[in-house]
Every structure is written in C-alpha cells, then in structure tokens.
C-alpha cells in the first residue's frame, strides 16, 4: 500500500523546498563559467529565453505529473501509461551520475572554506593555486570525502528538514551577499568591460554550442529532466497555485545565476588585465577569480569565509536532494533497509567520485571523447541523458497523455495563464529544438562535426 505522503505546508514551503534543490553549485559555479565561455551576453539572452519557454513548460509538466499521480518519477509515468515507465527509469539514473562529481566540486568549496577560515586567503588568490590544488591526489579526495560524508550523514539520519530550515535562513543571506560582491566587483578598475561583455548580446558569438550549453545548464540548474521535480510535485497540495509557484522558482534560480555571473565575470576582466583567454578557463573560474576579489576587498577574508560557507550550504541542500532521490528510488524498488541503501549509494559515489577527482591530476591523461573524467560525467548527464529525458517527457505529455491532462491538473489551483505557450512548447518547439541539439552534441562529441 502506498504510504500517505507528507505535503508541504503551503505555497511558500513548496517554493522554498524546490528552490533549495534548484539553487546550488549549478547557479554559482557552473553558470558563470559557461556564460564567460560562450560569449557573455548572448549566452545570458539565450538562457533567459529558454528559461521562460522550455524551463517553464517542462517544470509545469513535471510538477503536475507528480501532483496528479502522487508518485515519484518511475511510479508517475507507470501510473499514467505503464508502457512508458522506462522514461522514469532513465530519469532516475541521472541523479546517480551527477552526485559523485557534484560532490567533488562540493569538496573544492569545502577546501576553500577551510583555507579562508585558516587565514590562507592571500595564498588562495595567487595564480596557479587552484590548479595545483585540484591536481594533487590526496587533498581533493579528502575534501570530496568530507563533503559526501556530510551529505550521507544527513540523509542517513533523516535530518534533511533541519538542514532545510537552516538553509532557509542562509539562502536570503547568500542572495544579499552575492549582490554585495557583485556590486563591489563591478567597480574594481577594469571591470566595466566585463559588465558590458556579460549583459550585451553579441550575435556574432551565437552558435549551436551556445544553445546546447544553455539548455544543458537550464535542466541542470532547475533540477529538470531527472525526475526530481516530479517527486517535489507529488508532495504539493492540490490547492497551491502551480503556475505561479513555477514562476517563482524560476525567478529565484535564474536571479541567483545572473548575480553569480555579475559577481565573477567582471572580476575576470579586472584581474586578467584584459586577457580574454581567462574567460575560457572552465570549471575553475569561480575558484580562481573570487579569492582575488576578496583579497582586494577590505575585510575580504571575513566576507570570503562567509561566502564559501553559504555556498557550501547551497551545495549541500542540492547534494542531499540528489542523494535522497537515489536512495528513495532504490528503496522503492528493493524494499531494503534505508541504512544499507545509504551505504551502497555512498560507496558507489566514492567509486565514481575518486576518478573524477584524479582526472585533474595523475589521471589527466585519461581522456574519453577528448574530455577529462569529471567533464565526461557532466557531459553524459547534461548534454545527453537530460535532453533525452526532456524529449521523452515532452513526447509523453504532448502525444500520449495529451497536454490537457496537465492543464486540468494545473487548473485545479487557478487559471493557467500561459496555457497556449505551454502547449506549443511541449508539442512542437521543445521536441524539435531538443532533437537538433542532441544530434549536434553527439556528432560533435564523436568528432564528426565542428561548430
Ligand atoms: N540544481 C542544482 C544546482 O543548480 C543541482 C541539482 C541537480 C540538485 C539535480 C539536485 C538535483 O546546483
């Protein structure tokens, strides 16, 4: 018998919980380096356009699927059309792929917090510090283990609610602090060029890659196309307005990503002396740039410590939601004891996480499809599996259960204002774009096509 589900108390509870999963390293670490790499303003523009169309439609669809069935991914698809439960199964694999490498990055954040607490800010702001750290063998693995250890402990003890409460206080502080750092860094000499680069779209920098990167980022950042929003939807009460909750989660998530970009990209310009190659450095961007900003700022070591602490919290709420998803899927399937499952998931994450960490150091020569191990996991989940799940979800909603099923669910709690947009995106625009993008990304990965 299906256990009775707990529900979120109201709209605010729902929005905050979903935002807690959505806002994480994706916004603060991943978004800025992608925006820097893929042309600044043009990436921002494409991202926002995708967020208000794809992101909106898919999030409404997923939350409604969950709320309608009261089940998480696999059960939700199965309930509506049992032949299609495989969509839920593919979706469920994604969090298991993300969790290990997410925790490696979480480990980097933990390390920077430790360095700032122990007064090592100046050292951390030197060129080469970050690369020499991630290329070591023991230290990054140790911090990765600390991060995944805390995540497992919270999931094991079932104290997620406690963490959520703390993060409800931390999250607004993070926003204010990010805003403060963003404004501060805009006024560092030389930063204005970076502000312009970030907010002015330059059409000549547009390419299929921009759209691919923006779309993968959108799914990742909003925790879409991996079953998570379906689960959140299953806990949502019928009288909470679904459409406006989605808008609020999107504004929250995109707003923080935007501010994170504003905090980091102008500083790259200020500290690289106009050398734009610094923009393309990828995953290290935040870790290389921010210590320089803090080092420049009066009282920077305190602000920096606070900042990394808050980012760590945002990362933990996301990793906890990833791990919790994996654990509950295994539990639903096997019925095993939660403790044992937690142990297995932890072990599995350690086994996949260690190579991701070593890929930056002694295993740097291991390249698959021209990518290091961490980037490969990121690529498999964000550029392949998530677009596939998104495509299947659109197909499922658009042609199997029909958009009306979702519309009826949304309208239980008020008028569906952007109903037409929803239908057009789910049935036509999203599937066509996703197919095009998926093909490009596959051809490109196998070196058959360059853009
Ligand atoms: N959305 C989170 C982020 O932006 C990552 C995440 C993905 C969290 C999936 C939970 C589930 O960091």
CSV table of C-alpha atoms and ligand atoms in Angstrom, one decimal:
chain,number,residue,atom,x,y,z
A,1,UNK,CA,0.0,0.0,0.0
A,2,UNK,CA,1.2,3.5,-0.9
A,3,UNK,CA,2.3,5.3,2.3
A,4,UNK,CA,0.5,8.5,2.9
A,5,UNK,CA,2.6,11.3,1.6
A,6,UNK,CA,3.5,14.3,3.7
A,7,UNK,CA,2.7,17.5,2.0
A,8,UNK,CA,4.4,20.9,2.0
A,9,UNK,CA,2.5,23.2,4.2
A,10,UNK,CA,1.8,25.9,1.7
A,11,UNK,CA,3.0,27.7,-1.4
A,12,UNK,CA,6.0,29.2,0.3
A,13,UNK,CA,7.0,25.9,1.8
A,14,UNK,CA,6.8,24.3,-1.7
A,15,UNK,CA,8.6,27.1,-3.5
A,16,UNK,CA,11.4,27.2,-0.9
A,17,UNK,CA,11.9,23.5,-0.9
A,18,UNK,CA,12.0,23.3,-4.7
A,19,UNK,CA,14.3,26.3,-4.8
A,20,UNK,CA,16.6,24.6,-2.2
A,21,UNK,CA,17.1,21.8,-4.6
A,22,UNK,CA,17.4,24.1,-7.7
A,23,UNK,CA,19.8,26.7,-6.3
A,24,UNK,CA,23.2,25.2,-5.8
A,25,UNK,CA,26.6,24.9,-7.5
A,26,UNK,CA,24.8,25.0,-10.8
A,27,UNK,CA,24.0,28.6,-10.3
A,28,UNK,CA,27.1,29.8,-8.6
A,29,UNK,CA,29.9,27.7,-10.0
A,30,UNK,CA,28.6,26.4,-13.4
A,31,UNK,CA,26.5,29.2,-14.8
A,32,UNK,CA,29.2,31.9,-14.6
A,33,UNK,CA,31.9,29.8,-16.3
A,34,UNK,CA,29.6,28.8,-19.1
A,35,UNK,CA,28.4,32.4,-19.6
A,36,UNK,CA,32.1,33.5,-19.7
A,37,UNK,CA,33.0,30.8,-22.1
A,38,UNK,CA,30.1,31.0,-24.5
A,39,UNK,CA,30.0,34.7,-25.4
A,40,UNK,CA,28.7,36.5,-22.3
A,41,UNK,CA,25.6,38.5,-23.2
A,42,UNK,CA,24.5,36.1,-25.9
A,43,UNK,CA,24.6,33.2,-23.6
A,44,UNK,CA,22.6,35.1,-21.0
A,45,UNK,CA,20.0,36.0,-23.5
A,46,UNK,CA,19.6,32.5,-24.9
A,47,UNK,CA,19.5,31.2,-21.3
A,48,UNK,CA,16.7,33.5,-20.3
A,49,UNK,CA,14.7,32.8,-23.5
A,50,UNK,CA,15.0,29.1,-22.8
A,51,UNK,CA,14.1,29.5,-19.2
A,52,UNK,CA,10.8,31.3,-19.9
A,53,UNK,CA,9.8,28.8,-22.6
A,54,UNK,CA,11.4,25.4,-22.1
A,55,UNK,CA,12.1,25.7,-18.5
A,56,UNK,CA,8.6,27.0,-17.7
A,57,UNK,CA,6.8,24.3,-19.8
A,58,UNK,CA,8.9,21.4,-18.6
A,59,UNK,CA,8.7,22.4,-14.9
A,60,UNK,CA,4.9,22.9,-15.1
A,61,UNK,CA,4.7,19.5,-16.8
A,62,UNK,CA,6.9,17.7,-14.3
A,63,UNK,CA,5.4,19.2,-11.2
A,64,UNK,CA,1.9,18.5,-12.5
A,65,UNK,CA,2.8,14.8,-13.3
A,66,UNK,CA,4.0,14.4,-9.7
A,67,UNK,CA,1.0,16.1,-8.2
A,68,UNK,CA,-1.5,14.3,-10.3
A,69,UNK,CA,-0.2,10.8,-9.5
A,70,UNK,CA,1.2,11.5,-6.1
A,71,UNK,CA,4.3,9.4,-7.1
A,72,UNK,CA,7.9,10.0,-8.0
A,73,UNK,CA,9.3,9.6,-11.5
A,74,UNK,CA,9.0,5.9,-12.1
A,75,UNK,CA,5.6,5.5,-10.5
A,76,UNK,CA,4.3,8.6,-12.1
A,77,UNK,CA,4.9,7.5,-15.7
A,78,UNK,CA,3.8,4.0,-14.9
A,79,UNK,CA,0.5,5.1,-13.4
A,80,UNK,CA,-0.4,7.2,-16.4
A,81,UNK,CA,0.7,4.7,-19.1
A,82,UNK,CA,2.6,1.7,-17.8
A,83,UNK,CA,4.4,1.2,-21.1
A,84,UNK,CA,6.3,4.4,-20.5
A,85,UNK,CA,7.7,3.8,-17.1
A,86,UNK,CA,11.1,3.5,-18.8
A,87,UNK,CA,11.2,7.3,-19.0
A,88,UNK,CA,11.1,7.4,-15.3
A,89,UNK,CA,13.8,4.8,-15.1
A,90,UNK,CA,16.2,6.7,-17.4
A,91,UNK,CA,15.4,9.9,-15.4
A,92,UNK,CA,16.3,8.2,-12.2
A,93,UNK,CA,19.8,7.2,-13.4
A,94,UNK,CA,20.8,10.9,-13.8
A,95,UNK,CA,21.0,11.9,-10.1
A,96,UNK,CA,23.2,8.9,-9.5
A,97,UNK,CA,25.6,10.1,-12.2
A,98,UNK,CA,25.6,13.7,-11.0
A,99,UNK,CA,26.0,13.1,-7.3
A,100,UNK,CA,29.6,11.8,-7.3
A,101,UNK,CA,31.1,14.6,-9.4
A,102,UNK,CA,28.9,17.2,-7.8
A,103,UNK,CA,30.5,16.1,-4.5
A,104,UNK,CA,34.0,16.5,-6.0
A,105,UNK,CA,33.1,20.2,-6.7
A,106,UNK,CA,31.5,20.4,-3.3
A,107,UNK,CA,34.8,19.2,-1.9
A,108,UNK,CA,36.6,22.1,-3.6
A,109,UNK,CA,34.2,24.5,-1.9
A,110,UNK,CA,34.9,22.9,1.4
A,111,UNK,CA,38.6,23.3,0.8
A,112,UNK,CA,38.2,27.0,0.0
A,113,UNK,CA,36.2,27.5,3.2
A,114,UNK,CA,38.9,25.8,5.2
A,115,UNK,CA,41.6,27.9,3.6
A,116,UNK,CA,39.7,31.1,4.2
A,117,UNK,CA,39.0,30.2,7.9
A,118,UNK,CA,42.6,29.5,8.5
A,119,UNK,CA,43.7,32.8,7.0
A,120,UNK,CA,45.0,31.5,3.7
A,121,UNK,CA,43.1,33.9,1.5
A,122,UNK,CA,46.2,35.6,0.1
A,123,UNK,CA,47.7,32.3,-0.8
A,124,UNK,CA,44.5,31.2,-2.5
A,125,UNK,CA,44.4,34.3,-4.6
A,126,UNK,CA,47.7,33.6,-6.2
A,127,UNK,CA,47.8,32.4,-9.8
A,128,UNK,CA,48.2,28.6,-10.0
A,129,UNK,CA,46.8,27.9,-6.6
A,130,UNK,CA,43.6,26.3,-7.8
A,131,UNK,CA,45.3,24.1,-10.4
A,132,UNK,CA,47.9,23.0,-8.0
A,133,UNK,CA,45.2,22.0,-5.5
A,134,UNK,CA,43.0,20.1,-7.8
A,135,UNK,CA,45.9,18.3,-9.4
A,136,UNK,CA,47.0,16.8,-6.1
A,137,UNK,CA,46.0,13.3,-5.3
A,138,UNK,CA,45.1,13.1,-1.6
A,139,UNK,CA,43.8,16.5,-0.7
A,140,UNK,CA,41.0,16.9,-3.2
A,141,UNK,CA,39.9,13.4,-2.4
A,142,UNK,CA,39.9,14.1,1.3
A,143,UNK,CA,37.7,17.1,0.8
A,144,UNK,CA,35.4,15.2,-1.5
A,145,UNK,CA,35.0,12.5,1.2
A,146,UNK,CA,34.2,15.2,3.8
A,147,UNK,CA,31.5,16.6,1.5
A,148,UNK,CA,29.9,13.3,0.5
A,149,UNK,CA,30.3,12.2,4.1
A,150,UNK,CA,28.2,15.1,5.4
A,151,UNK,CA,25.7,14.6,2.7
A,152,UNK,CA,25.3,10.9,3.6
A,153,UNK,CA,25.1,11.6,7.2
A,154,UNK,CA,22.2,14.0,6.8
A,155,UNK,CA,20.4,11.5,4.5
A,156,UNK,CA,21.1,8.6,6.8
A,157,UNK,CA,19.9,10.4,9.9
A,158,UNK,CA,17.0,11.8,8.1
A,159,UNK,CA,17.6,15.3,9.3
A,160,UNK,CA,17.1,17.0,5.9
A,161,UNK,CA,14.3,19.1,7.5
A,162,UNK,CA,16.9,20.5,9.9
A,163,UNK,CA,19.2,21.4,7.0
A,164,UNK,CA,16.3,22.9,5.1
A,165,UNK,CA,15.4,25.1,8.0
A,166,UNK,CA,19.0,26.4,8.3
A,167,UNK,CA,19.2,26.9,4.6
A,168,UNK,CA,16.0,29.0,4.6
A,169,UNK,CA,17.9,31.5,6.7
A,170,UNK,CA,21.2,31.0,4.8
A,171,UNK,CA,19.6,31.4,1.3
A,172,UNK,CA,18.5,35.0,1.7
A,173,UNK,CA,21.8,35.9,3.2
A,174,UNK,CA,23.5,34.3,0.2
A,175,UNK,CA,21.5,36.4,-2.1
A,176,UNK,CA,22.3,39.6,-0.3
A,177,UNK,CA,26.0,38.7,-0.1
A,178,UNK,CA,26.2,37.8,-3.8
A,179,UNK,CA,24.5,41.1,-4.6
A,180,UNK,CA,27.0,42.9,-2.5
A,181,UNK,CA,30.0,41.2,-4.0
A,182,UNK,CA,28.6,41.7,-7.5
A,183,UNK,CA,28.2,45.4,-6.9
A,184,UNK,CA,31.6,45.7,-5.4
A,185,UNK,CA,33.4,43.8,-8.2
A,186,UNK,CA,31.7,45.9,-10.8
A,187,UNK,CA,33.6,48.9,-9.5
A,188,UNK,CA,37.1,47.3,-9.5
A,189,UNK,CA,39.1,49.2,-12.1
A,190,UNK,CA,38.8,47.5,-15.5
A,191,UNK,CA,35.6,45.5,-14.5
A,192,UNK,CA,33.1,47.6,-16.5
A,193,UNK,CA,34.2,46.0,-19.8
A,194,UNK,CA,33.3,42.7,-18.2
A,195,UNK,CA,29.9,44.0,-17.2
A,196,UNK,CA,29.3,45.0,-20.8
A,197,UNK,CA,30.5,41.7,-22.0
A,198,UNK,CA,28.1,40.0,-19.7
A,199,UNK,CA,25.0,41.9,-20.5
A,200,UNK,CA,25.4,42.9,-24.1
A,201,UNK,CA,24.4,40.2,-26.5
A,202,UNK,CA,26.9,39.9,-29.4
A,203,UNK,CA,25.1,38.0,-32.2
A,204,UNK,CA,28.4,37.1,-33.9
A,205,UNK,CA,29.1,34.9,-30.9
A,206,UNK,CA,26.0,32.9,-31.4
A,207,UNK,CA,26.3,29.2,-32.3
A,208,UNK,CA,24.6,25.9,-31.8
A,209,UNK,CA,27.0,25.3,-29.0
A,210,UNK,CA,25.6,28.3,-27.2
A,211,UNK,CA,22.2,26.8,-27.3
A,212,UNK,CA,23.4,23.4,-26.3
A,213,UNK,CA,25.3,24.7,-23.3
A,214,UNK,CA,22.4,26.9,-22.2
A,215,UNK,CA,19.9,24.1,-22.5
A,216,UNK,CA,22.0,21.6,-20.5
A,217,UNK,CA,22.6,24.3,-17.9
A,218,UNK,CA,18.9,25.1,-17.7
A,219,UNK,CA,18.0,21.4,-17.0
A,220,UNK,CA,20.8,21.1,-14.5
A,221,UNK,CA,20.2,24.3,-12.7
A,222,UNK,CA,16.4,23.9,-12.4
A,223,UNK,CA,16.8,20.2,-11.4
A,224,UNK,CA,14.7,19.3,-14.5
A,225,UNK,CA,14.6,16.2,-16.7
A,226,UNK,CA,15.8,13.9,-13.9
A,227,UNK,CA,12.6,13.1,-12.0
A,228,UNK,CA,13.3,15.5,-9.1
A,229,UNK,CA,10.6,18.0,-9.8
A,230,UNK,CA,8.1,15.1,-10.3
A,231,UNK,CA,8.9,14.0,-6.8
A,232,UNK,CA,8.5,17.5,-5.4
A,233,UNK,CA,5.2,17.8,-7.2
A,234,UNK,CA,4.0,14.6,-5.6
A,235,UNK,CA,4.3,16.4,-2.2
A,236,UNK,CA,2.5,19.5,-3.4
A,237,UNK,CA,-1.0,20.2,-2.2
A,238,UNK,CA,-3.8,20.5,-4.8
A,239,UNK,CA,-4.8,24.0,-3.8
A,240,UNK,CA,-1.4,25.5,-4.2
A,241,UNK,CA,-1.1,27.6,-7.3
A,242,UNK,CA,1.1,25.5,-9.6
A,243,UNK,CA,1.8,28.0,-12.3
A,244,UNK,CA,2.8,30.9,-10.1
A,245,UNK,CA,5.0,28.6,-8.0
A,246,UNK,CA,6.9,27.6,-11.1
A,247,UNK,CA,7.4,31.3,-12.0
A,248,UNK,CA,8.7,32.0,-8.5
A,249,UNK,CA,11.2,29.0,-8.5
A,250,UNK,CA,12.4,30.2,-11.9
A,251,UNK,CA,12.9,33.8,-10.9
A,252,UNK,CA,14.8,32.6,-7.8
A,253,UNK,CA,17.0,30.3,-9.7
A,254,UNK,CA,17.7,32.5,-12.7
A,255,UNK,CA,18.2,35.5,-10.4
A,256,UNK,CA,20.9,33.9,-8.4
A,257,UNK,CA,22.6,32.6,-11.5
A,258,UNK,CA,22.5,36.1,-13.0
A,259,UNK,CA,24.0,37.6,-9.9
A,260,UNK,CA,26.7,35.0,-9.7
A,261,UNK,CA,27.7,35.8,-13.2
A,262,UNK,CA,27.8,39.5,-12.4
A,263,UNK,CA,30.0,38.7,-9.4
A,264,UNK,CA,32.5,36.7,-11.3
A,265,UNK,CA,32.7,37.8,-15.0
A,266,UNK,CA,33.6,41.5,-14.5
A,267,UNK,CA,36.3,40.5,-12.0
A,268,UNK,CA,37.8,38.2,-14.6
A,269,UNK,CA,38.3,41.3,-16.8
A,270,UNK,CA,39.6,43.3,-13.9
A,271,UNK,CA,42.2,40.8,-12.8
A,272,UNK,CA,43.3,39.4,-16.1
A,273,UNK,CA,44.4,42.8,-17.5
A,274,UNK,CA,42.1,42.4,-20.4
A,275,UNK,CA,43.4,39.0,-21.4
A,276,UNK,CA,40.2,37.4,-22.6
A,277,UNK,CA,41.7,33.9,-22.6
A,278,UNK,CA,40.9,33.9,-18.9
A,279,UNK,CA,37.2,33.7,-19.8
A,280,UNK,CA,37.6,30.3,-21.3
A,281,UNK,CA,39.1,28.5,-18.3
A,282,UNK,CA,36.0,26.5,-17.5
A,283,UNK,CA,35.2,24.8,-14.1
A,284,UNK,CA,38.0,26.6,-12.2
A,285,UNK,CA,36.7,30.1,-13.0
A,286,UNK,CA,34.9,30.8,-9.7
A,287,UNK,CA,37.7,29.4,-7.6
A,288,UNK,CA,40.4,31.3,-9.4
A,289,UNK,CA,38.6,34.6,-9.6
A,290,UNK,CA,36.8,35.1,-6.3
A,291,UNK,CA,39.8,34.8,-4.0
A,292,UNK,CA,41.3,37.7,-5.9
A,293,UNK,CA,38.2,39.8,-5.4
A,294,UNK,CA,38.2,39.0,-1.7
A,295,UNK,CA,41.9,39.7,-1.4
A,296,UNK,CA,41.3,43.1,-3.0
A,297,UNK,CA,38.4,43.9,-0.7
A,298,UNK,CA,38.8,45.5,2.8
A,299,UNK,CA,37.7,42.8,5.2
A,300,UNK,CA,37.7,40.3,2.4
A,301,UNK,CA,38.8,37.4,4.4
A,302,UNK,CA,35.6,37.6,6.6
A,303,UNK,CA,33.4,38.2,3.6
A,304,UNK,CA,35.1,35.4,1.7
A,305,UNK,CA,34.7,32.9,4.6
A,306,UNK,CA,31.0,33.8,4.9
A,307,UNK,CA,30.6,33.4,1.2
A,308,UNK,CA,32.1,30.0,0.9
A,309,UNK,CA,30.2,28.9,4.0
A,310,UNK,CA,26.9,29.9,2.3
A,311,UNK,CA,27.9,28.3,-1.0
A,312,UNK,CA,28.7,25.1,0.9
A,313,UNK,CA,25.2,25.2,2.3
A,314,UNK,CA,23.6,25.7,-1.0
A,315,UNK,CA,25.7,22.9,-2.4
A,316,UNK,CA,24.7,20.6,0.5
A,317,UNK,CA,21.0,21.1,0.1
A,318,UNK,CA,21.4,20.1,-3.6
A,319,UNK,CA,23.6,17.1,-2.9
A,320,UNK,CA,21.2,16.0,-0.2
A,321,UNK,CA,18.3,16.2,-2.6
A,322,UNK,CA,20.3,14.2,-5.2
A,323,UNK,CA,21.2,11.5,-2.7
A,324,UNK,CA,17.8,11.3,-1.2
A,325,UNK,CA,16.3,10.8,-4.7
A,326,UNK,CA,18.7,8.0,-5.4
A,327,UNK,CA,18.1,6.3,-2.0
A,328,UNK,CA,14.3,6.5,-2.3
A,329,UNK,CA,14.4,5.1,-5.8
A,330,UNK,CA,16.4,2.1,-4.7
A,331,UNK,CA,14.2,1.7,-1.6
A,332,UNK,CA,11.0,1.7,-3.7
A,333,UNK,CA,12.5,-0.9,-6.0
A,334,UNK,CA,14.1,-3.2,-3.4
A,335,UNK,CA,12.5,-2.5,-0.1
A,336,UNK,CA,15.9,-2.8,1.6
A,337,UNK,CA,16.8,-1.1,4.8
A,338,UNK,CA,17.5,2.6,4.3
A,339,UNK,CA,20.8,2.4,6.2
A,340,UNK,CA,22.1,-0.3,3.9
A,341,UNK,CA,21.0,1.7,0.8
A,342,UNK,CA,22.7,4.8,2.1
A,343,UNK,CA,25.9,2.8,2.5
A,344,UNK,CA,25.6,1.4,-1.0
A,345,UNK,CA,24.9,4.8,-2.6
A,346,UNK,CA,27.8,6.3,-0.6
A,347,UNK,CA,30.2,3.6,-1.8
A,348,UNK,CA,29.0,3.9,-5.4
A,349,UNK,CA,29.6,7.7,-5.2
A,350,UNK,CA,33.0,7.3,-3.8
A,351,UNK,CA,33.9,4.8,-6.5
A,352,UNK,CA,32.8,7.2,-9.3
A,353,UNK,CA,34.0,10.4,-7.5
A,354,UNK,CA,37.6,9.4,-7.0
A,355,UNK,CA,38.4,9.0,-10.7
A,356,UNK,CA,36.6,12.3,-11.3
A,357,UNK,CA,39.0,14.0,-8.9
A,358,UNK,CA,42.1,12.2,-10.1
A,359,UNK,CA,41.2,13.2,-13.7
A,360,UNK,CA,42.5,16.7,-12.8
A,361,UNK,CA,45.8,15.3,-11.6
A,362,UNK,CA,47.6,12.0,-12.1
A,363,UNK,CA,44.9,10.7,-14.4
A,364,UNK,CA,44.9,13.8,-16.5
A,365,UNK,CA,46.0,11.7,-19.5
A,366,UNK,CA,42.8,9.7,-19.4
A,367,UNK,CA,40.7,11.4,-21.9
A,368,UNK,CA,37.4,10.0,-23.2
A,369,UNK,CA,35.9,11.7,-26.2
A,370,UNK,CA,38.6,14.4,-25.5
A,371,UNK,CA,37.2,15.1,-22.0
A,372,UNK,CA,38.6,14.5,-18.6
A,373,UNK,CA,36.6,12.2,-16.3
A,374,UNK,CA,34.7,14.9,-14.4
A,375,UNK,CA,33.7,16.7,-17.7
A,376,UNK,CA,32.7,13.3,-19.2
A,377,UNK,CA,30.2,12.7,-16.4
A,378,UNK,CA,29.0,16.2,-16.7
A,379,UNK,CA,28.6,15.7,-20.5
A,380,UNK,CA,26.8,12.4,-20.2
A,381,UNK,CA,24.2,13.7,-17.8
A,382,UNK,CA,23.8,17.3,-19.0
A,383,UNK,CA,24.3,17.0,-22.7
A,384,UNK,CA,23.0,13.5,-23.4
A,385,UNK,CA,20.7,12.0,-20.8
A,386,UNK,CA,18.8,15.1,-19.7
A,387,UNK,CA,18.0,16.2,-23.3
A,388,UNK,CA,16.8,12.6,-24.0
A,389,UNK,CA,14.6,12.6,-20.9
A,390,UNK,CA,13.3,16.1,-21.6
A,391,UNK,CA,12.4,15.0,-25.2
A,392,UNK,CA,10.7,11.8,-24.0
A,393,UNK,CA,8.8,13.8,-21.3
A,394,UNK,CA,7.6,16.3,-24.0
A,395,UNK,CA,6.5,13.5,-26.2
A,396,UNK,CA,4.8,11.7,-23.3
A,397,UNK,CA,2.9,14.8,-22.3
A,398,UNK,CA,2.3,16.2,-25.8
A,399,UNK,CA,1.2,13.0,-27.6
A,400,UNK,CA,0.5,10.2,-25.1
A,401,UNK,CA,-1.4,11.6,-22.2
A,402,UNK,CA,-2.1,14.9,-24.1
A,403,UNK,CA,-1.4,18.4,-22.7
A,404,UNK,CA,-5.0,18.7,-21.5
A,405,UNK,CA,-4.2,16.2,-18.7
A,406,UNK,CA,-1.5,18.6,-17.4
A,407,UNK,CA,-3.7,21.6,-18.0
A,408,UNK,CA,-6.5,20.1,-15.9
A,409,UNK,CA,-4.1,19.4,-13.1
A,410,UNK,CA,-2.7,23.0,-13.2
A,411,UNK,CA,-6.2,24.4,-13.3
A,412,UNK,CA,-7.2,22.7,-10.1
A,413,UNK,CA,-5.4,25.5,-8.4
A,414,UNK,CA,-6.3,28.5,-10.5
A,415,UNK,CA,-6.2,29.7,-14.1
A,416,UNK,CA,-3.4,28.5,-16.3
A,417,UNK,CA,-2.4,31.8,-17.8
A,418,UNK,CA,0.3,30.6,-20.2
A,419,UNK,CA,-1.6,27.6,-21.3
A,420,UNK,CA,-1.1,28.3,-25.1
A,421,UNK,CA,2.7,28.8,-24.6
A,422,UNK,CA,2.8,25.5,-22.6
A,423,UNK,CA,1.1,23.5,-25.4
A,424,UNK,CA,3.1,24.9,-28.2
A,425,UNK,CA,6.4,24.5,-26.4
A,426,UNK,CA,5.7,20.9,-25.3
A,427,UNK,CA,4.3,19.7,-28.5
A,428,UNK,CA,6.4,21.4,-31.1
A,429,UNK,CA,9.1,23.8,-30.2
A,430,UNK,CA,10.9,21.8,-27.5
A,431,UNK,CA,10.9,18.5,-29.3
A,432,UNK,CA,12.3,20.0,-32.5
A,433,UNK,CA,15.0,22.0,-30.7
A,434,UNK,CA,16.0,19.2,-28.5
A,435,UNK,CA,16.4,16.7,-31.4
A,436,UNK,CA,18.5,19.2,-33.3
A,437,UNK,CA,20.7,20.0,-30.3
A,438,UNK,CA,21.1,16.4,-29.3
A,439,UNK,CA,22.2,15.4,-32.8
A,440,UNK,CA,24.7,18.3,-32.9
A,441,UNK,CA,26.1,17.4,-29.5
A,442,UNK,CA,26.5,13.7,-30.3
A,443,UNK,CA,28.1,14.4,-33.7
A,444,UNK,CA,30.4,16.9,-32.1
A,445,UNK,CA,31.5,14.6,-29.3
A,446,UNK,CA,32.4,11.9,-31.7
A,447,UNK,CA,34.3,14.5,-33.7
A,448,UNK,CA,32.1,14.2,-36.8
A,449,UNK,CA,31.1,17.8,-36.8
A,450,UNK,CA,32.5,21.0,-35.6
A,451,UNK,CA,30.6,24.2,-34.9
B,1,LIG,N1,20.0,22.2,-9.4
B,1,LIG,C1,21.2,22.0,-8.7
B,1,LIG,C2,22.2,23.1,-8.9
B,1,LIG,O1,21.9,24.0,-9.6
B,1,LIG,C3,21.8,20.7,-9.0
B,1,LIG,C4,20.9,19.6,-8.7
B,1,LIG,C5,20.6,18.9,-9.8
B,1,LIG,C6,20.4,19.4,-7.5
B,1,LIG,C7,19.7,17.9,-9.5
B,1,LIG,C8,19.6,18.4,-7.3
B,1,LIG,C9,19.2,17.7,-8.3
B,1,LIG,O2,23.2,23.1,-8.3
